[in-house]
PDB file of N, CA, C and O in Angstrom:
ATOM      1  N   MET A   1      -3.566 -25.312 -10.588  1.00  0.00           N
ATOM      2  CA  MET A   1      -2.536 -24.674  -9.785  1.00  0.00           C
ATOM      3  C   MET A   1      -2.941 -23.229  -9.518  1.00  0.00           C
ATOM      4  O   MET A   1      -3.161 -22.449 -10.439  1.00  0.00           O
ATOM      5  N   SER A   2      -3.088 -22.856  -8.257  1.00  0.00           N
ATOM      6  CA  SER A   2      -3.494 -21.493  -7.931  1.00  0.00           C
ATOM      7  C   SER A   2      -2.270 -20.595  -7.817  1.00  0.00           C
ATOM      8  O   SER A   2      -1.219 -20.999  -7.341  1.00  0.00           O
ATOM      9  N   GLU A   3      -2.429 -19.374  -8.279  1.00  0.00           N
ATOM     10  CA  GLU A   3      -1.349 -18.395  -8.233  1.00  0.00           C
ATOM     11  C   GLU A   3      -1.518 -17.540  -6.984  1.00  0.00           C
ATOM     12  O   GLU A   3      -2.598 -17.019  -6.736  1.00  0.00           O
ATOM     13  N   GLU A   4      -0.467 -17.404  -6.200  1.00  0.00           N
ATOM     14  CA  GLU A   4      -0.532 -16.593  -4.986  1.00  0.00           C
ATOM     15  C   GLU A   4      -0.442 -15.122  -5.372  1.00  0.00           C
ATOM     16  O   GLU A   4       0.383 -14.723  -6.186  1.00  0.00           O
ATOM     17  N   PHE A   5      -1.318 -14.305  -4.790  1.00  0.00           N
ATOM     18  CA  PHE A   5      -1.324 -12.877  -5.077  1.00  0.00           C
ATOM     19  C   PHE A   5      -0.126 -12.227  -4.408  1.00  0.00           C
ATOM     20  O   PHE A   5       0.139 -12.454  -3.233  1.00  0.00           O
ATOM     21  N   ASN A   6       0.607 -11.428  -5.149  1.00  0.00           N
ATOM     22  CA  ASN A   6       1.802 -10.773  -4.631  1.00  0.00           C
ATOM     23  C   ASN A   6       1.467  -9.319  -4.298  1.00  0.00           C
ATOM     24  O   ASN A   6       1.452  -8.459  -5.179  1.00  0.00           O
ATOM     25  N   PHE A   7       1.184  -9.054  -3.016  1.00  0.00           N
ATOM     26  CA  PHE A   7       0.810  -7.700  -2.594  1.00  0.00           C
ATOM     27  C   PHE A   7       1.934  -6.708  -2.858  1.00  0.00           C
ATOM     28  O   PHE A   7       1.687  -5.575  -3.270  1.00  0.00           O
ATOM     29  N   GLU A   8       3.173  -7.126  -2.623  1.00  0.00           N
ATOM     30  CA  GLU A   8       4.293  -6.200  -2.829  1.00  0.00           C
ATOM     31  C   GLU A   8       4.372  -5.755  -4.285  1.00  0.00           C
ATOM     32  O   GLU A   8       4.508  -4.570  -4.576  1.00  0.00           O
ATOM     33  N   GLU A   9       4.240  -6.688  -5.198  1.00  0.00           N
ATOM     34  CA  GLU A   9       4.281  -6.362  -6.621  1.00  0.00           C
ATOM     35  C   GLU A   9       3.131  -5.425  -6.996  1.00  0.00           C
ATOM     36  O   GLU A   9       3.312  -4.456  -7.731  1.00  0.00           O
ATOM     37  N   GLU A  10       1.942  -5.713  -6.490  1.00  0.00           N
ATOM     38  CA  GLU A  10       0.775  -4.872  -6.780  1.00  0.00           C
ATOM     39  C   GLU A  10       0.961  -3.461  -6.229  1.00  0.00           C
ATOM     40  O   GLU A  10       0.654  -2.472  -6.895  1.00  0.00           O
ATOM     41  N   ILE A  11       1.466  -3.356  -5.011  1.00  0.00           N
ATOM     42  CA  ILE A  11       1.699  -2.033  -4.411  1.00  0.00           C
ATOM     43  C   ILE A  11       2.728  -1.260  -5.226  1.00  0.00           C
ATOM     44  O   ILE A  11       2.557  -0.067  -5.492  1.00  0.00           O
ATOM     45  N   ARG A  12       3.792  -1.918  -5.653  1.00  0.00           N
ATOM     46  CA  ARG A  12       4.821  -1.240  -6.456  1.00  0.00           C
ATOM     47  C   ARG A  12       4.237  -0.716  -7.774  1.00  0.00           C
ATOM     48  O   ARG A  12       4.562   0.380  -8.207  1.00  0.00           O
ATOM     49  N   LYS A  13       3.365  -1.484  -8.411  1.00  0.00           N
ATOM     50  CA  LYS A  13       2.720  -1.031  -9.648  1.00  0.00           C
ATOM     51  C   LYS A  13       1.871   0.213  -9.373  1.00  0.00           C
ATOM     52  O   LYS A  13       1.910   1.185 -10.129  1.00  0.00           O
ATOM     53  N   LEU A  14       1.072   0.154  -8.303  1.00  0.00           N
ATOM     54  CA  LEU A  14       0.217   1.297  -7.962  1.00  0.00           C
ATOM     55  C   LEU A  14       1.045   2.521  -7.570  1.00  0.00           C
ATOM     56  O   LEU A  14       0.705   3.644  -7.918  1.00  0.00           O
ATOM     57  N   TRP A  15       2.115   2.279  -6.856  1.00  0.00           N
ATOM     58  CA  TRP A  15       3.002   3.337  -6.366  1.00  0.00           C
ATOM     59  C   TRP A  15       3.620   4.123  -7.525  1.00  0.00           C
ATOM     60  O   TRP A  15       3.781   5.329  -7.453  1.00  0.00           O
ATOM     61  N   LYS A  16       3.933   3.432  -8.603  1.00  0.00           N
ATOM     62  CA  LYS A  16       4.608   4.065  -9.737  1.00  0.00           C
ATOM     63  C   LYS A  16       3.652   4.457 -10.865  1.00  0.00           C
ATOM     64  O   LYS A  16       4.074   4.985 -11.887  1.00  0.00           O
ATOM     65  N   ARG A  17       2.372   4.209 -10.667  1.00  0.00           N
ATOM     66  CA  ARG A  17       1.383   4.495 -11.708  1.00  0.00           C
ATOM     67  C   ARG A  17       1.361   5.981 -12.043  1.00  0.00           C
ATOM     68  O   ARG A  17       1.433   6.836 -11.161  1.00  0.00           O
ATOM     69  N   ASP A  18       1.250   6.285 -13.349  1.00  0.00           N
ATOM     70  CA  ASP A  18       1.201   7.676 -13.803  1.00  0.00           C
ATOM     71  C   ASP A  18       0.053   7.802 -14.788  1.00  0.00           C
ATOM     72  O   ASP A  18       0.105   7.187 -15.854  1.00  0.00           O
ATOM     73  N   PRO A  19      -1.007   8.516 -14.454  1.00  0.00           N
ATOM     74  CA  PRO A  19      -1.127   9.340 -13.245  1.00  0.00           C
ATOM     75  C   PRO A  19      -1.400   8.475 -12.009  1.00  0.00           C
ATOM     76  O   PRO A  19      -2.017   7.414 -12.101  1.00  0.00           O
ATOM     77  N   PHE A  20      -0.945   8.967 -10.889  1.00  0.00           N
ATOM     78  CA  PHE A  20      -1.106   8.266  -9.619  1.00  0.00           C
ATOM     79  C   PHE A  20      -2.582   8.207  -9.238  1.00  0.00           C
ATOM     80  O   PHE A  20      -3.315   9.182  -9.395  1.00  0.00           O
ATOM     81  N   VAL A  21      -3.019   7.049  -8.752  1.00  0.00           N
ATOM     82  CA  VAL A  21      -4.387   6.861  -8.262  1.00  0.00           C
ATOM     83  C   VAL A  21      -4.278   6.418  -6.797  1.00  0.00           C
ATOM     84  O   VAL A  21      -3.578   5.451  -6.496  1.00  0.00           O
ATOM     85  N   PRO A  22      -4.934   7.126  -5.866  1.00  0.00           N
ATOM     86  CA  PRO A  22      -4.859   6.762  -4.442  1.00  0.00           C
ATOM     87  C   PRO A  22      -5.313   5.328  -4.186  1.00  0.00           C
ATOM     88  O   PRO A  22      -6.164   4.796  -4.896  1.00  0.00           O
ATOM     89  N   PHE A  23      -4.717   4.727  -3.153  1.00  0.00           N
ATOM     90  CA  PHE A  23      -5.078   3.369  -2.758  1.00  0.00           C
ATOM     91  C   PHE A  23      -4.895   3.214  -1.260  1.00  0.00           C
ATOM     92  O   PHE A  23      -4.314   4.076  -0.602  1.00  0.00           O
ATOM     93  N   GLU A  24      -5.437   2.136  -0.722  1.00  0.00           N
ATOM     94  CA  GLU A  24      -5.304   1.820   0.698  1.00  0.00           C
ATOM     95  C   GLU A  24      -4.639   0.468   0.858  1.00  0.00           C
ATOM     96  O   GLU A  24      -4.894  -0.444   0.087  1.00  0.00           O
ATOM     97  N   ILE A  25      -3.830   0.370   1.897  1.00  0.00           N
ATOM     98  CA  ILE A  25      -3.228  -0.899   2.284  1.00  0.00           C
ATOM     99  C   ILE A  25      -3.925  -1.327   3.566  1.00  0.00           C
ATOM    100  O   ILE A  25      -4.039  -0.532   4.508  1.00  0.00           O
ATOM    101  N   VAL A  26      -4.418  -2.556   3.600  1.00  0.00           N
ATOM    102  CA  VAL A  26      -5.093  -3.103   4.781  1.00  0.00           C
ATOM    103  C   VAL A  26      -4.184  -4.184   5.363  1.00  0.00           C
ATOM    104  O   VAL A  26      -3.685  -5.038   4.635  1.00  0.00           O
ATOM    105  N   VAL A  27      -3.980  -4.125   6.695  1.00  0.00           N
ATOM    106  CA  VAL A  27      -3.107  -5.096   7.350  1.00  0.00           C
ATOM    107  C   VAL A  27      -3.910  -6.007   8.273  1.00  0.00           C
ATOM    108  O   VAL A  27      -5.097  -5.782   8.516  1.00  0.00           O
ATOM    109  N   THR A  28      -3.248  -7.046   8.786  1.00  0.00           N
ATOM    110  CA  THR A  28      -3.918  -8.080   9.584  1.00  0.00           C
ATOM    111  C   THR A  28      -4.676  -7.532  10.786  1.00  0.00           C
ATOM    112  O   THR A  28      -5.685  -8.099  11.191  1.00  0.00           O
ATOM    113  N   SER A  29      -4.229  -6.427  11.362  1.00  0.00           N
ATOM    114  CA  SER A  29      -4.905  -5.843  12.532  1.00  0.00           C
ATOM    115  C   SER A  29      -6.220  -5.174  12.145  1.00  0.00           C
ATOM    116  O   SER A  29      -7.009  -4.804  13.011  1.00  0.00           O
ATOM    117  N   GLY A  30      -6.434  -4.981  10.831  1.00  0.00           N
ATOM    118  CA  GLY A  30      -7.612  -4.257  10.365  1.00  0.00           C
ATOM    119  C   GLY A  30      -7.312  -2.796  10.097  1.00  0.00           C
ATOM    120  O   GLY A  30      -8.142  -2.081   9.539  1.00  0.00           O
ATOM    121  N   ASP A  31      -6.121  -2.337  10.492  1.00  0.00           N
ATOM    122  CA  ASP A  31      -5.739  -0.953  10.213  1.00  0.00           C
ATOM    123  C   ASP A  31      -5.656  -0.747   8.712  1.00  0.00           C
ATOM    124  O   ASP A  31      -5.268  -1.642   7.960  1.00  0.00           O
ATOM    125  N   ARG A  32      -6.036   0.464   8.287  1.00  0.00           N
ATOM    126  CA  ARG A  32      -6.031   0.819   6.873  1.00  0.00           C
ATOM    127  C   ARG A  32      -5.146   2.048   6.714  1.00  0.00           C
ATOM    128  O   ARG A  32      -5.242   2.990   7.497  1.00  0.00           O
ATOM    129  N   TYR A  33      -4.318   2.025   5.701  1.00  0.00           N
ATOM    130  CA  TYR A  33      -3.405   3.138   5.444  1.00  0.00           C
ATOM    131  C   TYR A  33      -3.685   3.696   4.063  1.00  0.00           C
ATOM    132  O   TYR A  33      -3.470   3.022   3.058  1.00  0.00           O
ATOM    133  N   GLU A  34      -4.192   4.931   4.030  1.00  0.00           N
ATOM    134  CA  GLU A  34      -4.484   5.595   2.765  1.00  0.00           C
ATOM    135  C   GLU A  34      -3.202   6.156   2.187  1.00  0.00           C
ATOM    136  O   GLU A  34      -2.460   6.851   2.868  1.00  0.00           O
ATOM    137  N   ILE A  35      -2.967   5.856   0.925  1.00  0.00           N
ATOM    138  CA  ILE A  35      -1.828   6.397   0.204  1.00  0.00           C
ATOM    139  C   ILE A  35      -2.402   7.340  -0.851  1.00  0.00           C
ATOM    140  O   ILE A  35      -2.945   6.899  -1.859  1.00  0.00           O
ATOM    141  N   ASN A  36      -2.333   8.639  -0.565  1.00  0.00           N
ATOM    142  CA  ASN A  36      -2.882   9.648  -1.467  1.00  0.00           C
ATOM    143  C   ASN A  36      -1.818  10.300  -2.329  1.00  0.00           C
ATOM    144  O   ASN A  36      -2.130  11.091  -3.214  1.00  0.00           O
ATOM    145  N   ASP A  37      -0.556   9.985  -2.040  1.00  0.00           N
ATOM    146  CA  ASP A  37       0.569  10.552  -2.776  1.00  0.00           C
ATOM    147  C   ASP A  37       1.721   9.549  -2.672  1.00  0.00           C
ATOM    148  O   ASP A  37       1.936   8.987  -1.591  1.00  0.00           O
ATOM    149  N   PRO A  38       2.460   9.324  -3.742  1.00  0.00           N
ATOM    150  CA  PRO A  38       3.555   8.343  -3.688  1.00  0.00           C
ATOM    151  C   PRO A  38       4.597   8.628  -2.603  1.00  0.00           C
ATOM    152  O   PRO A  38       5.226   7.707  -2.098  1.00  0.00           O
ATOM    153  N   ILE A  39       4.759   9.891  -2.213  1.00  0.00           N
ATOM    154  CA  ILE A  39       5.778  10.200  -1.199  1.00  0.00           C
ATOM    155  C   ILE A  39       5.372   9.744   0.199  1.00  0.00           C
ATOM    156  O   ILE A  39       6.172   9.808   1.119  1.00  0.00           O
ATOM    157  N   GLN A  40       4.159   9.252   0.366  1.00  0.00           N
ATOM    158  CA  GLN A  40       3.694   8.753   1.667  1.00  0.00           C
ATOM    159  C   GLN A  40       4.139   7.320   1.934  1.00  0.00           C
ATOM    160  O   GLN A  40       3.823   6.780   2.986  1.00  0.00           O
ATOM    161  N   LEU A  41       4.839   6.694   1.011  1.00  0.00           N
ATOM    162  CA  LEU A  41       5.125   5.271   1.107  1.00  0.00           C
ATOM    163  C   LEU A  41       6.599   4.992   0.846  1.00  0.00           C
ATOM    164  O   LEU A  41       7.206   5.607  -0.034  1.00  0.00           O
ATOM    165  N   ALA A  42       7.160   4.073   1.627  1.00  0.00           N
ATOM    166  CA  ALA A  42       8.510   3.562   1.381  1.00  0.00           C
ATOM    167  C   ALA A  42       8.494   2.069   1.680  1.00  0.00           C
ATOM    168  O   ALA A  42       7.829   1.631   2.619  1.00  0.00           O
ATOM    169  N   MET A  43       9.220   1.301   0.867  1.00  0.00           N
ATOM    170  CA  MET A  43       9.295  -0.148   1.090  1.00  0.00           C
ATOM    171  C   MET A  43      10.749  -0.573   0.964  1.00  0.00           C
ATOM    172  O   MET A  43      11.484  -0.065   0.126  1.00  0.00           O
ATOM    173  N   GLY A  44      11.125  -1.515   1.807  1.00  0.00           N
ATOM    174  CA  GLY A  44      12.467  -2.058   1.739  1.00  0.00           C
ATOM    175  C   GLY A  44      12.538  -3.313   2.583  1.00  0.00           C
ATOM    176  O   GLY A  44      11.829  -3.446   3.573  1.00  0.00           O
ATOM    177  N   GLY A  45      13.391  -4.234   2.187  1.00  0.00           N
ATOM    178  CA  GLY A  45      13.514  -5.477   2.941  1.00  0.00           C
ATOM    179  C   GLY A  45      12.156  -6.115   3.131  1.00  0.00           C
ATOM    180  O   GLY A  45      11.432  -6.346   2.174  1.00  0.00           O
ATOM    181  N   ASN A  46      11.777  -6.344   4.381  1.00  0.00           N
ATOM    182  CA  ASN A  46      10.451  -6.925   4.645  1.00  0.00           C
ATOM    183  C   ASN A  46       9.514  -5.923   5.318  1.00  0.00           C
ATOM    184  O   ASN A  46       8.490  -6.297   5.852  1.00  0.00           O
ATOM    185  N   MET A  47       9.884  -4.628   5.284  1.00  0.00           N
ATOM    186  CA  MET A  47       9.094  -3.593   5.966  1.00  0.00           C
ATOM    187  C   MET A  47       8.466  -2.608   4.986  1.00  0.00           C
ATOM    188  O   MET A  47       8.974  -2.386   3.896  1.00  0.00           O
ATOM    189  N   VAL A  48       7.360  -2.026   5.449  1.00  0.00           N
ATOM    190  CA  VAL A  48       6.689  -0.945   4.742  1.00  0.00           C
ATOM    191  C   VAL A  48       6.594   0.216   5.717  1.00  0.00           C
ATOM    192  O   VAL A  48       6.293   0.015   6.894  1.00  0.00           O
ATOM    193  N   VAL A  49       6.854   1.416   5.229  1.00  0.00           N
ATOM    194  CA  VAL A  49       6.714   2.623   6.041  1.00  0.00           C
ATOM    195  C   VAL A  49       5.701   3.510   5.350  1.00  0.00           C
ATOM    196  O   VAL A  49       5.810   3.776   4.152  1.00  0.00           O
ATOM    197  N   VAL A  50       4.699   3.947   6.105  1.00  0.00           N
ATOM    198  CA  VAL A  50       3.673   4.836   5.583  1.00  0.00           C
ATOM    199  C   VAL A  50       3.707   6.103   6.425  1.00  0.00           C
ATOM    200  O   VAL A  50       3.852   6.043   7.647  1.00  0.00           O
ATOM    201  N   VAL A  51       3.560   7.242   5.753  1.00  0.00           N
ATOM    202  CA  VAL A  51       3.506   8.525   6.444  1.00  0.00           C
ATOM    203  C   VAL A  51       2.096   9.087   6.252  1.00  0.00           C
ATOM    204  O   VAL A  51       1.847   9.853   5.328  1.00  0.00           O
ATOM    205  N   PRO A  52       1.156   8.659   7.116  1.00  0.00           N
ATOM    206  CA  PRO A  52      -0.204   9.174   6.997  1.00  0.00           C
ATOM    207  C   PRO A  52      -0.274  10.632   7.464  1.00  0.00           C
ATOM    208  O   PRO A  52       0.517  11.041   8.304  1.00  0.00           O
ATOM    209  N   ALA A  53      -1.198  11.370   6.902  1.00  0.00           N
ATOM    210  CA  ALA A  53      -1.353  12.773   7.274  1.00  0.00           C
ATOM    211  C   ALA A  53      -1.569  12.918   8.780  1.00  0.00           C
ATOM    212  O   ALA A  53      -2.422  12.247   9.351  1.00  0.00           O
ATOM    213  N   LYS A  54      -0.773  13.743   9.415  1.00  0.00           N
ATOM    214  CA  LYS A  54      -0.908  14.109  10.831  1.00  0.00           C
ATOM    215  C   LYS A  54      -0.775  12.949  11.809  1.00  0.00           C
ATOM    216  O   LYS A  54      -1.248  13.031  12.930  1.00  0.00           O
ATOM    217  N   LYS A  55      -0.145  11.826  11.426  1.00  0.00           N
ATOM    218  CA  LYS A  55      -0.044  10.695  12.348  1.00  0.00           C
ATOM    219  C   LYS A  55       1.377  10.204  12.540  1.00  0.00           C
ATOM    220  O   LYS A  55       1.584   9.190  13.172  1.00  0.00           O
ATOM    221  N   GLY A  56       2.375  10.862  11.970  1.00  0.00           N
ATOM    222  CA  GLY A  56       3.740  10.377  12.096  1.00  0.00           C
ATOM    223  C   GLY A  56       3.969   9.157  11.232  1.00  0.00           C
ATOM    224  O   GLY A  56       3.191   8.847  10.347  1.00  0.00           O
ATOM    225  N   LEU A  57       5.042   8.432  11.503  1.00  0.00           N
ATOM    226  CA  LEU A  57       5.385   7.251  10.712  1.00  0.00           C
ATOM    227  C   LEU A  57       4.674   6.008  11.227  1.00  0.00           C
ATOM    228  O   LEU A  57       4.545   5.823  12.427  1.00  0.00           O
ATOM    229  N   GLN A  58       4.249   5.146  10.323  1.00  0.00           N
ATOM    230  CA  GLN A  58       3.643   3.860  10.662  1.00  0.00           C
ATOM    231  C   GLN A  58       4.470   2.779   9.965  1.00  0.00           C
ATOM    232  O   GLN A  58       4.726   2.880   8.762  1.00  0.00           O
ATOM    233  N   PHE A  59       4.888   1.779  10.724  1.00  0.00           N
ATOM    234  CA  PHE A  59       5.689   0.685  10.192  1.00  0.00           C
ATOM    235  C   PHE A  59       4.908  -0.619  10.294  1.00  0.00           C
ATOM    236  O   PHE A  59       4.223  -0.841  11.284  1.00  0.00           O
ATOM    237  N   PHE A  60       5.043  -1.479   9.302  1.00  0.00           N
ATOM    238  CA  PHE A  60       4.502  -2.839   9.388  1.00  0.00           C
ATOM    239  C   PHE A  60       5.259  -3.734   8.423  1.00  0.00           C
ATOM    240  O   PHE A  60       5.916  -3.253   7.499  1.00  0.00           O
ATOM    241  N   ARG A  61       5.176  -5.026   8.657  1.00  0.00           N
ATOM    242  CA  ARG A  61       5.857  -6.003   7.801  1.00  0.00           C
ATOM    243  C   ARG A  61       5.013  -6.282   6.555  1.00  0.00           C
ATOM    244  O   ARG A  61       3.786  -6.281   6.609  1.00  0.00           O
ATOM    245  N   LYS A  62       5.694  -6.558   5.475  1.00  0.00           N
ATOM    246  CA  LYS A  62       4.993  -6.860   4.217  1.00  0.00           C
ATOM    247  C   LYS A  62       4.067  -8.060   4.366  1.00  0.00           C
ATOM    248  O   LYS A  62       3.009  -8.099   3.755  1.00  0.00           O
ATOM    249  N   ASN A  63       4.455  -9.043   5.215  1.00  0.00           N
ATOM    250  CA  ASN A  63       3.611 -10.229   5.364  1.00  0.00           C
ATOM    251  C   ASN A  63       2.352  -9.956   6.187  1.00  0.00           C
ATOM    252  O   ASN A  63       1.531 -10.842   6.365  1.00  0.00           O
ATOM    253  N   GLN A  64       2.170  -8.726   6.683  1.00  0.00           N
ATOM    254  CA  GLN A  64       0.949  -8.350   7.395  1.00  0.00           C
ATOM    255  C   GLN A  64      -0.109  -7.766   6.459  1.00  0.00           C
ATOM    256  O   GLN A  64      -1.227  -7.505   6.882  1.00  0.00           O
ATOM    257  N   ILE A  65       0.241  -7.553   5.192  1.00  0.00           N
ATOM    258  CA  ILE A  65      -0.706  -6.977   4.236  1.00  0.00           C
ATOM    259  C   ILE A  65      -1.721  -8.042   3.833  1.00  0.00           C
ATOM    260  O   ILE A  65      -1.356  -9.144   3.438  1.00  0.00           O
ATOM    261  N   VAL A  66      -3.010  -7.699   3.967  1.00  0.00           N
ATOM    262  CA  VAL A  66      -4.071  -8.638   3.595  1.00  0.00           C
ATOM    263  C   VAL A  66      -4.903  -8.153   2.413  1.00  0.00           C
ATOM    264  O   VAL A  66      -5.633  -8.934   1.802  1.00  0.00           O
ATOM    265  N   ALA A  67      -4.801  -6.853   2.097  1.00  0.00           N
ATOM    266  CA  ALA A  67      -5.567  -6.319   0.954  1.00  0.00           C
ATOM    267  C   ALA A  67      -4.976  -5.001   0.491  1.00  0.00           C
ATOM    268  O   ALA A  67      -4.346  -4.278   1.277  1.00  0.00           O
ATOM    269  N   VAL A  68      -5.214  -4.718  -0.775  1.00  0.00           N
ATOM    270  CA  VAL A  68      -4.869  -3.436  -1.364  1.00  0.00           C
ATOM    271  C   VAL A  68      -6.103  -2.996  -2.123  1.00  0.00           C
ATOM    272  O   VAL A  68      -6.617  -3.731  -2.969  1.00  0.00           O
ATOM    273  N   GLU A  69      -6.616  -1.810  -1.787  1.00  0.00           N
ATOM    274  CA  GLU A  69      -7.847  -1.312  -2.404  1.00  0.00           C
ATOM    275  C   GLU A  69      -7.553  -0.036  -3.171  1.00  0.00           C
ATOM    276  O   GLU A  69      -7.027   0.926  -2.604  1.00  0.00           O
ATOM    277  N   VAL A  70      -7.893  -0.032  -4.442  1.00  0.00           N
ATOM    278  CA  VAL A  70      -7.622   1.106  -5.314  1.00  0.00           C
ATOM    279  C   VAL A  70      -8.843   2.013  -5.327  1.00  0.00           C
ATOM    280  O   VAL A  70      -9.983   1.541  -5.396  1.00  0.00           O
ATOM    281  N   HIS A  71      -8.599   3.312  -5.277  1.00  0.00           N
ATOM    282  CA  HIS A  71      -9.673   4.306  -5.303  1.00  0.00           C
ATOM    283  C   HIS A  71      -9.747   4.899  -6.702  1.00  0.00           C
ATOM    284  O   HIS A  71      -9.264   5.993  -6.954  1.00  0.00           O
ATOM    285  N   GLU A  72     -10.331   4.136  -7.621  1.00  0.00           N
ATOM    286  CA  GLU A  72     -10.461   4.597  -9.001  1.00  0.00           C
ATOM    287  C   GLU A  72     -11.406   5.796  -9.051  1.00  0.00           C
ATOM    288  O   GLU A  72     -12.425   5.812  -8.361  1.00  0.00           O
ATOM    289  N   PRO A  73     -11.063   6.783  -9.867  1.00  0.00           N
ATOM    290  CA  PRO A  73     -11.951   7.934  -9.984  1.00  0.00           C
ATOM    291  C   PRO A  73     -13.280   7.525 -10.621  1.00  0.00           C
ATOM    292  O   PRO A  73     -13.316   6.630 -11.454  1.00  0.00           O
ATOM    293  N   ALA A  74     -14.341   8.185 -10.188  1.00  0.00           N
ATOM    294  CA  ALA A  74     -15.670   7.913 -10.761  1.00  0.00           C
ATOM    295  C   ALA A  74     -15.698   8.431 -12.187  1.00  0.00           C
ATOM    296  O   ALA A  74     -15.179   9.499 -12.484  1.00  0.00           O
ATOM    297  N   SER A  75     -16.326   7.663 -13.070  1.00  0.00           N
ATOM    298  CA  SER A  75     -16.376   8.122 -14.479  1.00  0.00           C
ATOM    299  C   SER A  75     -17.726   8.655 -14.835  1.00  0.00           C
ATOM    300  O   SER A  75     -18.684   8.569 -14.173  1.00  0.00           O
TER     301      SER A  75
END
């Protein structure tokens, strides 16, 4: 039995991580949204709102998320 990956759950874990580690959300269009600070992200219902630097608000549906990439610091 394969377990379906829950992007929303993973994003919420990363969003609340302390210390915060930047990550990117990749959507079906191929667009990538860098989250460098928790205040850049809001989620509710079936929507995600990202406030990228100098680009205004970006909206997309949670079901459009295809990947979440974490930017772990180099050790």
